[in-house]
Amino acid sequence: MMSKQHIPAEKRRKRTALMDRSDIEVEVLAYVLVSLCVLLAVIPCIHVVARSFSKGTAVISGMVTLWPINPQIEGYRTVLRETEFLRALGNTLLVTFVGTAASMIASILFAYPLSKTELVGRKFFILLCMIVMVFNGGMVPNYLLMRGLGLLDSFSALIFPALISVFNMLIIKNYFESLPESVLEYAAIDGAGDFRTLVSIVCPLSMPVLATVTLLYAIHYWNNYFNAMLYILDPYKVTLQVFIRNFIADAGTLVNQLERTAETMGNLSTGVIIACATVLGIIPIVALYPFVQRFMLQGITIGSEKG
Amino acid sequence: MTGTRTAARGQTGKLARKRKYIRRHWPLYLMLIPGLVYMIVFKFLPYYGLQIAFRDYNIFSSTSPLRAITASKWVGMKHLNKLFQSSSFATVLSNTLIINGMRILFLFPLPIIIAILLVEIRRKRYRSLSQTAIYVPYFFSWSIIYGIFSSVLDSFGLVNQLVNSLGFERIPFLTEPNIFRGVLIFTDGWKTLGYNAVIYLAAITGLDPQLYEAARIDGASKWRQIWNITLPGILPTIVMMLILKVGHILDVGWEQVLIFYNPAVYEKADVIQTYVYRIGIGKLNFSQATAMELFNSVVAFILIIGANTVSKKTLHRSIW
């Protein structure tokens, strides 16, 4: 501070000018690069939406850019009526709801005892978690296990192998540990057993972190592709992500079949119905996004605090 | 409470105290049961199954695929030797390292830059809107992203319209082996940029604003502030993320490859796990596939433990 006063006024003005310029430089760069990223994120999505509402011939001739050409909704009608899309959506919803509930219950139940530092055998249980986290038994042994347990082609095969994510469970455990000891002691004096303390005191106090972890599990079940592809072969039990992936590969066959039977010649093309299935798969995520963003940001903050 | 008596009674006192704790808090142990059963059945049992890497596993050699494990003949290192001598092992391993190495090289610095720049955008509305736009794709599944990019990149898609209008041949992005890796990297960045940026953003907003205030008074330019305050401030986060990325170099991103790739690009895109899937589940060559997995798991294990050691030494904190 002292030395600053000795700088001649002229020189000081120069410095301020320099500072202003670098401020502007950085801000311009920020607007340019961030806007570029936004465009790169948004444009592919707009293109797909535009395609989904366009006429098939317009897509095939490469005319569709960011706005539908010869607008129509034949593609959506086909995907919803002629394919198993809705069934796949229903299956995924079911697996997501049941799976998330089961995972939350199992994780909370496992996290609570581990959050007690005086728990006898705590080190051993934490060691088990670490092993599970670091060493993976692998695809083939897991597949054989599912086959051996007779779980192939059942939704349990999508839930049981992912029942507890050690990472998520540890987030809950760390939060439980951070709860004030006094509240829990008060409950104990009140005569509440461990179960009652957990259900009526610890869980209500931990709602923010439980919401975040619920979301992490829900996204996992919703987006899961590999287990569903590996364990589910019954076409009636196909889940959304597998359906969409296979649909993209087989869309050509469907279009050929439909073109032969209907008078909708030219309305549909592979590109249109692939775009329709993709857009339909995006809608639930975007609809729930405000909720997702709120709890995910919270989750990241919690995650970074834990270290 | 009754713990610190004399040293002689210490040992038995401890035991008694433990027993008393278990008797009093038995519900806690009841709570652990579902998780323990889960871990034993779905995590530790597969470890036991890894031994088929050392056997000629035949799934039909017994009524149950699990009993068939011990019913199959023990052949020792046969499958591992075969694996190390096969040409596909080298291809698959180098594909994995190249693709994931490129991911780190191109995609690691990007979210740091974007996070630093996002803070500089002063219009709040524009900032939160652009943050949302970049962040949303993180929640799209790979199937959805495959749907989006197979549209954008096909012969009539947006990119090829541009390529065509500039007077070039249309490019078969998804079936040309030399371009396909680029598609994998780009779409990975497309999905994860926003999420990773938010992690750094959280670190940047946690920095002390007084530091910037002082720097401004001292006449430090914005560039200097970024270089001397922001970057050192978020360095622990950066190092931690880098260590994690390197630790997981063998086992990330394969689900994306599995969804995106096709036989035309196997030679450049087949990674360890997709190869395991194709020969194990696809061709029922269980033992060979498991040998590959065993190799993968062991190396991944070493890498992750190594990463954690590095993290503890440099940052004084464990990565989990």
XYZ file of C-alpha atoms in Angstrom:
627
model
C 0.000 0.000 0.000
C 2.804 2.362 0.975
C 4.664 1.986 -2.291
C 1.515 2.566 -4.262
C 1.324 6.149 -3.141
C 4.745 6.827 -4.606
C 3.722 5.819 -8.097
C 3.291 8.930 -10.205
C -0.299 9.694 -11.156
C 0.381 9.218 -14.840
C 1.850 5.769 -14.396
C -1.018 4.774 -12.147
C -3.518 5.743 -14.786
C -1.642 3.595 -17.253
C -1.930 0.648 -14.899
C -5.661 1.070 -14.502
C -5.980 1.274 -18.255
C -4.021 -1.947 -18.642
C -6.207 -3.640 -16.064
C -9.370 -2.582 -17.834
C -8.109 -3.910 -21.125
C -7.276 -7.351 -19.729
C -10.702 -7.437 -18.087
C -12.327 -6.835 -21.429
C -10.080 -9.320 -23.206
C -10.968 -12.075 -20.778
C -14.640 -11.250 -20.876
C -14.763 -11.241 -24.677
C -12.937 -14.550 -24.767
C -15.381 -15.888 -22.183
C -18.425 -14.885 -24.224
C -16.945 -16.267 -27.438
C -15.782 -19.638 -26.118
C -18.765 -20.271 -23.850
C -21.177 -19.330 -26.617
C -19.344 -21.676 -28.948
C -19.779 -24.492 -26.442
C -23.454 -23.649 -26.057
C -23.932 -23.772 -29.832
C -22.086 -27.098 -30.059
C -24.291 -28.474 -27.283
C -27.589 -27.206 -28.636
C -27.316 -27.420 -32.428
C -27.120 -31.246 -32.653
C -30.268 -31.454 -30.529
C -32.122 -28.917 -32.677
C -31.096 -30.791 -35.813
C -32.526 -34.024 -34.424
C -35.790 -32.326 -33.435
C -36.020 -30.727 -36.891
C -35.490 -34.105 -38.536
C -38.090 -35.799 -36.369
C -40.811 -33.444 -37.664
C -39.666 -33.480 -41.300
C -40.826 -35.490 -44.269
C -38.685 -38.511 -45.013
C -37.755 -37.442 -48.520
C -36.587 -34.069 -47.224
C -34.228 -35.772 -44.779
C -32.839 -38.119 -47.415
C -32.129 -35.280 -49.785
C -30.141 -33.519 -47.056
C -32.388 -30.454 -46.890
C -33.188 -30.510 -43.192
C -30.890 -28.339 -41.095
C -32.374 -26.662 -38.039
C -36.014 -26.333 -39.032
C -38.491 -29.038 -40.121
C -39.125 -29.292 -43.872
C -42.679 -30.333 -44.879
C -43.676 -30.701 -41.215
C -45.494 -33.864 -40.160
C -45.778 -36.111 -37.135
C -45.934 -39.430 -38.980
C -42.598 -40.455 -37.457
C -43.793 -40.046 -33.876
C -47.034 -41.836 -34.656
C -45.057 -44.751 -36.092
C -42.629 -45.001 -33.176
C -45.414 -44.860 -30.603
C -47.819 -47.178 -32.427
C -45.764 -49.624 -34.445
C -42.895 -50.287 -32.080
C -42.324 -51.406 -28.510
C -41.232 -47.927 -27.451
C -43.942 -47.437 -24.835
C -43.434 -50.878 -23.393
C -39.700 -50.218 -23.113
C -40.423 -46.890 -21.442
C -42.765 -48.593 -18.968
C -40.167 -51.264 -18.192
C -37.501 -48.654 -17.580
C -39.812 -46.631 -15.337
C -40.585 -49.747 -13.321
C -36.926 -50.727 -12.947
C -35.972 -47.149 -12.088
C -38.637 -46.783 -9.378
C -38.200 -50.165 -7.747
C -34.419 -50.141 -8.151
C -33.954 -46.664 -6.722
C -36.177 -47.446 -3.734
C -34.359 -50.721 -3.047
C -30.955 -49.098 -3.454
C -31.815 -46.238 -1.129
C -33.102 -48.547 1.585
C -30.083 -50.842 1.376
C -27.629 -47.933 1.232
C -29.129 -46.043 4.174
C -29.243 -49.199 6.250
C -25.605 -49.919 5.472
C -24.419 -46.340 5.877
C -25.943 -45.732 9.301
C -24.019 -48.361 11.297
C -20.812 -47.420 9.461
C -21.272 -43.797 10.492
C -20.921 -44.871 14.141
C -17.212 -44.586 14.927
C -17.551 -46.856 17.945
C -19.178 -49.680 15.967
C -17.393 -52.947 16.735
C -15.965 -54.343 13.481
C -16.324 -51.058 11.608
C -12.838 -51.284 10.111
C -13.596 -54.702 8.693
C -16.839 -53.561 7.054
C -15.123 -50.525 5.556
C -12.369 -52.753 4.221
C -15.024 -54.870 2.475
C -16.388 -51.715 0.856
C -12.948 -50.686 -0.332
C -12.290 -54.081 -1.894
C -15.632 -53.980 -3.685
C -14.878 -50.489 -4.908
C -11.412 -51.198 -6.249
C -11.556 -54.746 -7.533
C -14.093 -55.727 -10.126
C -15.110 -59.365 -10.584
C -15.806 -58.749 -14.235
C -18.356 -59.312 -16.924
C -18.100 -63.055 -17.524
C -18.207 -64.170 -13.860
C -21.154 -61.831 -13.301
C -22.954 -63.195 -16.318
C -22.397 -66.778 -15.173
C -23.628 -65.856 -11.710
C -26.845 -64.366 -13.080
C -27.336 -67.399 -15.226
C -26.638 -69.687 -12.284
C -29.102 -67.843 -10.068
C -31.731 -68.047 -12.798
C -32.057 -64.274 -12.960
C -31.623 -63.914 -16.716
C -34.630 -62.255 -18.317
C -35.857 -60.890 -15.024
C -35.839 -57.287 -13.876
C -34.071 -58.374 -10.684
C -30.991 -58.870 -12.840
C -31.026 -55.125 -13.477
C -31.452 -54.239 -9.806
C -29.471 -56.700 -7.670
C -26.017 -56.299 -9.249
C -26.251 -52.527 -8.759
C -28.075 -52.545 -5.439
C -25.433 -50.614 -3.519
C -22.960 -48.281 -5.119
C -20.235 -48.030 -2.502
C -19.485 -44.515 -3.666
C -23.078 -43.354 -3.102
C -23.288 -45.211 0.185
C -20.149 -43.447 1.431
C -21.655 -40.048 0.558
C -24.580 -40.890 2.858
C -22.263 -42.247 5.544
C -20.127 -39.110 5.522
C -23.207 -36.956 5.872
C -24.513 -39.034 8.771
C -21.142 -38.617 10.460
C -21.400 -34.857 10.175
C -24.719 -34.698 12.038
C -24.420 -33.134 15.506
C -23.826 -35.791 18.145
C -26.072 -34.008 20.644
C -29.242 -34.616 18.625
C -28.592 -38.335 18.473
C -27.773 -38.525 22.168
C -30.985 -36.728 22.957
C -32.844 -39.385 21.006
C -31.060 -42.132 22.903
C -31.979 -40.592 26.246
C -35.520 -40.375 24.985
C -35.425 -44.158 24.737
C -35.351 -44.403 20.954
C -33.624 -47.523 19.647
C -31.250 -47.496 16.694
C -33.998 -48.120 14.140
C -36.192 -45.356 15.478
C -33.317 -42.893 15.670
C -32.447 -43.635 12.051
C -35.984 -43.411 10.701
C -37.386 -40.498 12.676
C -34.322 -38.350 13.364
C -31.309 -39.110 11.172
C -33.142 -39.489 7.847
C -35.292 -36.348 8.153
C -32.160 -34.377 9.050
C -30.354 -35.732 5.976
C -32.983 -34.990 3.347
C -30.714 -32.905 1.056
C -28.064 -35.602 0.714
C -30.650 -38.365 0.455
C -32.322 -36.466 -2.395
C -29.018 -36.169 -4.215
C -28.176 -39.838 -3.835
C -31.704 -40.852 -4.870
C -31.104 -38.891 -8.016
C -27.722 -40.531 -8.637
C -29.315 -43.971 -8.347
C -32.305 -43.018 -10.481
C -30.046 -41.747 -13.266
C -28.012 -44.908 -13.051
C -31.054 -47.157 -13.429
C -32.593 -44.970 -16.106
C -29.462 -44.816 -18.251
C -28.229 -48.354 -17.687
C -27.555 -50.020 -20.979
C -25.065 -52.768 -20.513
C -26.720 -54.906 -17.832
C -30.020 -54.686 -19.660
C -28.417 -55.784 -22.897
C -26.510 -58.595 -21.218
C -29.222 -60.052 -18.988
C -32.506 -59.338 -20.792
C -33.210 -61.223 -23.988
C -37.015 -61.381 -23.801
C -38.294 -58.694 -26.228
C -41.202 -57.921 -23.884
C -38.785 -56.956 -21.126
C -36.493 -54.751 -23.177
C -35.608 -51.458 -21.492
C -35.544 -48.027 -23.053
C -31.813 -47.590 -23.667
C -31.440 -51.012 -25.254
C -34.572 -50.415 -27.288
C -33.251 -47.113 -28.638
C -29.829 -48.538 -29.471
C -31.323 -51.518 -31.290
C -33.945 -49.358 -32.934
C -31.244 -47.168 -34.475
C -29.658 -50.265 -35.962
C -32.913 -51.813 -37.222
C -34.860 -48.717 -38.268
C -34.212 -49.429 -41.944
C -36.080 -52.735 -41.816
C -39.076 -51.137 -40.129
C -39.269 -48.385 -42.741
C -39.154 -50.938 -45.561
C -41.980 -52.928 -43.994
C -44.168 -49.894 -43.489
C -43.510 -48.446 -46.928
C -44.763 -51.611 -48.535
C -48.046 -51.599 -46.639
C -49.031 -47.952 -46.209
C -49.723 -45.162 -48.655
C -47.454 -42.920 -46.574
C -44.712 -43.326 -49.177
C -41.950 -40.806 -48.692
C -43.217 -39.527 -45.359
C -40.966 -41.799 -43.396
C -37.305 -42.510 -43.670
C -34.815 -44.165 -41.377
C -33.485 -40.759 -40.402
C -36.908 -39.511 -39.354
C -37.882 -42.355 -37.090
C -34.438 -42.576 -35.493
C -34.738 -38.890 -34.683
C -38.248 -39.434 -33.275
C -37.114 -42.238 -30.957
C -34.168 -40.141 -29.800
C -36.322 -37.092 -29.072
C -38.850 -39.212 -27.203
C -36.001 -40.607 -25.122
C -34.723 -37.114 -24.298
C -38.080 -35.647 -23.217
C -38.241 -37.243 -19.729
C -34.711 -36.070 -18.880
C -35.304 -32.511 -20.028
C -38.678 -32.382 -18.259
C -37.100 -33.383 -14.961
C -34.024 -31.250 -15.487
C -34.764 -28.378 -13.051
C -35.091 -30.929 -10.287
C -32.013 -32.786 -11.488
C -29.873 -29.678 -11.619
C -30.817 -28.543 -8.132
C -29.850 -31.773 -6.447
C -26.881 -32.592 -8.615
C -25.144 -29.280 -7.945
C -25.776 -29.889 -4.282
C -24.299 -33.362 -4.718
C -21.125 -32.078 -6.291
C -20.626 -29.652 -3.425
C -21.195 -32.418 -0.893
C -18.844 -34.683 -2.833
C -16.072 -32.116 -2.859
C -16.483 -31.410 0.836
C -15.976 -34.983 1.842
C -12.205 -35.069 1.201
C -17.035 -44.739 30.052
C -15.803 -47.628 32.161
C -12.948 -48.124 29.720
C -9.893 -46.598 31.358
C -9.272 -48.742 34.371
C -5.954 -50.437 35.075
C -3.720 -51.850 32.349
C -4.194 -55.413 33.625
C -7.914 -55.286 33.252
C -7.628 -53.383 29.958
C -7.764 -56.382 27.612
C -10.697 -58.177 29.202
C -12.431 -54.870 29.783
C -12.169 -54.060 26.116
C -13.628 -57.407 25.108
C -16.450 -57.058 27.586
C -17.154 -53.587 26.356
C -17.295 -54.781 22.772
C -19.667 -57.562 23.715
C -21.808 -55.110 25.596
C -21.851 -52.758 22.605
C -22.981 -55.517 20.252
C -25.650 -56.683 22.700
C -26.953 -53.181 23.126
C -26.752 -52.108 19.475
C -27.747 -55.354 17.763
C -30.126 -53.454 15.447
C -27.089 -51.819 13.842
C -25.799 -55.257 12.846
C -29.228 -56.224 11.570
C -29.095 -53.172 9.327
C -25.792 -54.323 7.802
C -27.219 -57.678 6.721
C -28.835 -56.693 3.375
C -25.662 -54.912 2.287
C -23.423 -57.765 3.377
C -25.547 -60.359 1.591
C -25.438 -58.174 -1.506
C -21.667 -57.867 -1.355
C -21.073 -61.560 -0.762
C -23.396 -62.747 -3.517
C -22.923 -60.115 -6.193
C -19.371 -58.944 -5.563
C -17.355 -61.668 -3.847
C -18.891 -64.632 -5.652
C -17.747 -63.208 -9.020
C -14.199 -63.046 -7.596
C -14.504 -66.766 -7.054
C -15.668 -67.100 -10.661
C -12.485 -65.477 -11.944
C -10.765 -68.864 -11.574
C -12.272 -69.974 -14.883
C -9.409 -68.008 -16.438
C -7.313 -70.999 -15.312
C -9.766 -73.687 -16.428
C -11.223 -74.925 -19.692
C -14.627 -73.713 -18.707
C -17.532 -75.526 -20.271
C -20.868 -74.120 -19.248
C -22.625 -77.401 -19.991
C -20.310 -79.615 -17.954
C -22.760 -79.443 -15.067
C -26.412 -78.610 -14.496
C -25.576 -75.209 -13.067
C -23.141 -72.720 -14.653
C -21.700 -72.181 -11.173
C -21.090 -75.850 -10.442
C -19.597 -76.131 -13.910
C -16.750 -73.927 -12.682
C -15.220 -76.621 -10.500
C -16.287 -79.377 -12.869
C -14.135 -77.871 -15.636
C -10.560 -78.948 -16.110
C -7.748 -76.926 -14.503
C -5.305 -75.839 -17.197
C -3.190 -73.290 -15.326
C -1.696 -70.513 -17.401
C -2.905 -71.848 -20.761
C -5.403 -69.082 -21.440
C -3.226 -66.287 -20.137
C -0.312 -67.471 -22.287
C -2.563 -67.732 -25.307
C -3.862 -64.254 -24.560
C -0.441 -62.640 -24.319
C 0.634 -64.262 -27.589
C -2.473 -63.309 -29.531
C -2.355 -60.322 -31.828
C -5.768 -59.115 -30.705
C -4.416 -58.612 -27.181
C -1.906 -56.050 -28.408
C -4.482 -54.361 -30.623
C -7.100 -54.155 -27.920
C -4.687 -52.967 -25.256
C -3.202 -50.282 -27.483
C -6.673 -49.170 -28.619
C -7.715 -48.795 -24.997
C -4.609 -46.807 -24.099
C -4.756 -44.618 -27.203
C -8.469 -43.832 -26.978
C -8.403 -43.110 -23.260
C -5.077 -41.298 -23.510
C -6.609 -39.054 -26.180
C -9.596 -38.495 -23.935
C -7.303 -37.175 -21.207
C -5.148 -35.150 -23.598
C -8.027 -33.372 -25.339
C -10.822 -33.427 -22.804
C -9.029 -32.874 -19.517
C -8.025 -29.192 -19.932
C -11.283 -28.117 -21.600
C -13.625 -28.019 -18.577
C -10.985 -26.137 -16.570
C -10.858 -23.412 -19.227
C -14.635 -23.270 -19.519
C -15.101 -23.075 -15.743
C -12.603 -20.202 -15.463
C -14.324 -18.357 -18.304
C -17.849 -19.004 -17.036
C -17.035 -17.056 -13.889
C -16.018 -14.089 -16.012
C -19.425 -13.811 -17.661
C -21.082 -11.045 -15.722
C -24.596 -11.282 -17.075
C -26.076 -13.719 -14.594
C -28.940 -14.891 -16.793
C -26.707 -15.660 -19.737
C -24.255 -17.406 -17.449
C -26.780 -19.738 -15.865
C -28.486 -20.391 -19.207
C -25.236 -21.341 -20.930
C -24.179 -23.425 -17.948
C -27.439 -25.339 -18.182
C -27.097 -25.841 -21.941
C -23.620 -27.328 -21.554
C -24.582 -29.371 -18.495
C -27.770 -31.076 -19.727
C -26.111 -33.596 -22.099
C -24.406 -35.190 -19.112
C -27.748 -36.755 -18.217
C -28.346 -38.230 -21.665
C -27.598 -41.932 -21.937
C -25.092 -43.132 -24.518
C -27.946 -44.611 -26.558
C -29.547 -41.181 -26.819
C -26.239 -39.568 -27.713
C -25.685 -42.242 -30.325
C -29.126 -41.384 -31.710
C -28.256 -37.687 -31.842
C -24.849 -38.099 -33.441
C -25.768 -40.861 -35.838
C -28.260 -38.281 -37.129
C -25.896 -35.315 -37.174
C -23.064 -37.349 -38.727
C -24.892 -39.527 -41.267
C -24.653 -38.854 -45.029
C -27.523 -36.340 -44.961
C -26.743 -34.894 -41.548
C -25.774 -31.388 -40.596
C -22.028 -31.976 -40.725
C -22.025 -33.650 -44.103
C -24.298 -30.949 -45.515
C -21.578 -28.500 -44.502
C -18.792 -30.719 -45.845
C -20.687 -31.131 -49.102
C -21.402 -27.430 -49.507
C -17.710 -26.721 -49.128
C -17.155 -29.011 -52.088
C -15.758 -32.094 -50.354
C -16.828 -35.734 -50.473
C -19.265 -36.768 -47.745
C -17.445 -38.411 -44.839
C -18.640 -41.733 -43.357
C -17.864 -40.662 -39.788
C -19.167 -43.759 -38.038
C -17.655 -46.394 -40.320
C -14.274 -44.899 -41.201
C -11.742 -46.375 -38.737
C -9.411 -43.385 -38.813
C -12.146 -40.882 -38.007
C -14.122 -43.015 -35.596
C -11.811 -42.414 -32.644
C -12.286 -38.687 -33.135
C -16.050 -39.226 -33.019
C -15.680 -41.086 -29.714
C -13.578 -38.310 -28.180
C -15.811 -35.519 -29.439
C -19.049 -37.094 -28.246
C -17.461 -37.891 -24.892
C -16.539 -34.236 -24.542
C -20.032 -33.282 -25.643
C -21.515 -35.348 -22.836
C -19.123 -34.629 -19.975
C -17.781 -31.088 -20.525
C -20.532 -29.348 -18.529
C -20.428 -31.781 -15.637
C -16.666 -31.534 -15.234
C -16.782 -27.756 -15.609
C -19.258 -27.599 -12.732
C -16.825 -29.484 -10.505
C -14.131 -26.864 -11.180
C -16.726 -24.120 -10.895
C -17.496 -25.266 -7.369
C -13.781 -25.095 -6.560
C -13.433 -21.607 -8.063
C -16.416 -20.169 -6.199
C -14.874 -21.528 -3.005
C -11.813 -19.286 -3.428
C -11.409 -16.232 -1.204
C -12.649 -13.078 -3.041
C -10.267 -10.962 -0.986
C -7.352 -12.445 -2.933
C -8.740 -10.989 -6.165
C -9.469 -7.697 -4.425
C -5.867 -7.429 -3.261
C -4.525 -8.394 -6.688
C -6.677 -5.757 -8.361
C -5.427 -3.085 -5.999
C -1.889 -4.164 -6.806
C -2.710 -3.685 -10.468
C -2.567 -7.311 -11.557
C -4.192 -7.913 -14.932
C -7.044 -10.371 -15.314
C -4.696 -12.879 -16.962
C -2.334 -12.609 -14.024
C -5.191 -13.103 -11.587
C -6.254 -16.261 -13.401
C -2.676 -17.520 -13.582
C -1.620 -16.599 -10.036
C -4.834 -16.974 -8.005
C -7.453 -19.089 -9.758
C -5.201 -21.818 -11.111
C -3.158 -22.382 -7.932
C -6.412 -22.232 -5.966
C -8.041 -25.049 -7.900
C -4.833 -27.022 -8.405
C -5.744 -29.647 -5.778
C -9.013 -30.330 -7.643
C -7.165 -30.479 -10.966
C -4.535 -32.895 -9.680
C -7.171 -35.050 -8.033
C -9.228 -35.285 -11.222
C -6.125 -36.077 -13.274
C -5.038 -38.825 -10.888
C -8.516 -40.335 -11.030
C -8.513 -40.215 -14.842
C -5.126 -41.901 -15.109
C -6.106 -44.459 -12.477
C -9.138 -45.441 -14.528
C -7.446 -45.377 -17.928
C -8.184 -49.059 -18.599
C -11.805 -49.193 -17.596
C -13.585 -46.051 -18.667
C -15.663 -45.284 -21.681
C -16.187 -48.797 -22.983
C -19.966 -48.646 -22.792
C -19.801 -45.723 -25.180
C -17.610 -47.745 -27.542
C -19.968 -50.717 -27.318
C -22.921 -48.562 -28.324
C -21.173 -46.550 -31.028
C -18.999 -49.043 -32.813
C -19.572 -51.516 -35.624
C -17.502 -54.210 -37.344
C -16.060 -51.691 -39.802
C -14.098 -49.960 -37.053
C -13.192 -52.881 -34.748
C -9.483 -52.664 -35.586
C -9.237 -49.096 -34.256
C -11.992 -49.035 -31.649
C -12.145 -52.427 -29.973
C -11.186 -51.866 -26.327
C -10.583 -54.407 -23.565
C -14.143 -54.663 -22.296
C -15.799 -54.689 -25.701
C -13.395 -57.437 -26.742
C -14.223 -59.399 -23.586
C -17.898 -59.019 -24.426
C -17.500 -60.154 -27.992
C -15.428 -63.256 -27.345
C -16.932 -64.088 -23.941
C -20.651 -63.550 -24.299
C -20.705 -63.443 -28.087
C -18.565 -66.473 -28.918
C -19.012 -68.256 -25.553
C -15.251 -68.377 -25.155
C -15.637 -67.781 -21.418
C -12.176 -68.781 -20.228
C -10.298 -66.695 -22.769
C -12.489 -63.674 -22.014
C -12.022 -64.083 -18.281
C -8.250 -64.290 -18.703
C -8.459 -60.900 -20.366
C -10.636 -59.571 -17.571
C -8.318 -60.908 -14.922
C -5.407 -59.123 -16.561
C -7.523 -55.975 -16.803
C -8.699 -56.126 -13.191
C -5.201 -56.674 -11.832
C -3.672 -53.825 -13.818
C -6.619 -51.546 -13.003
C -6.255 -52.444 -9.341
C -2.565 -51.543 -9.370
C -3.281 -48.283 -11.203
C -6.005 -47.234 -8.778
C -3.982 -48.091 -5.690
C -1.057 -46.254 -7.270
C -3.261 -43.266 -8.011
C -4.446 -43.214 -4.427
C -0.892 -43.372 -3.117
C 0.104 -40.464 -5.351
C -2.937 -38.543 -4.182
C -2.118 -39.150 -0.532
C 1.497 -38.076 -1.020
C 0.827 -34.952 -3.062
C -2.545 -33.779 -1.769
C -2.636 -35.469 1.612
C -6.024 -36.866 0.898
C -7.369 -40.149 -0.303
C -9.367 -40.208 -3.534
C -12.260 -42.098 -2.016
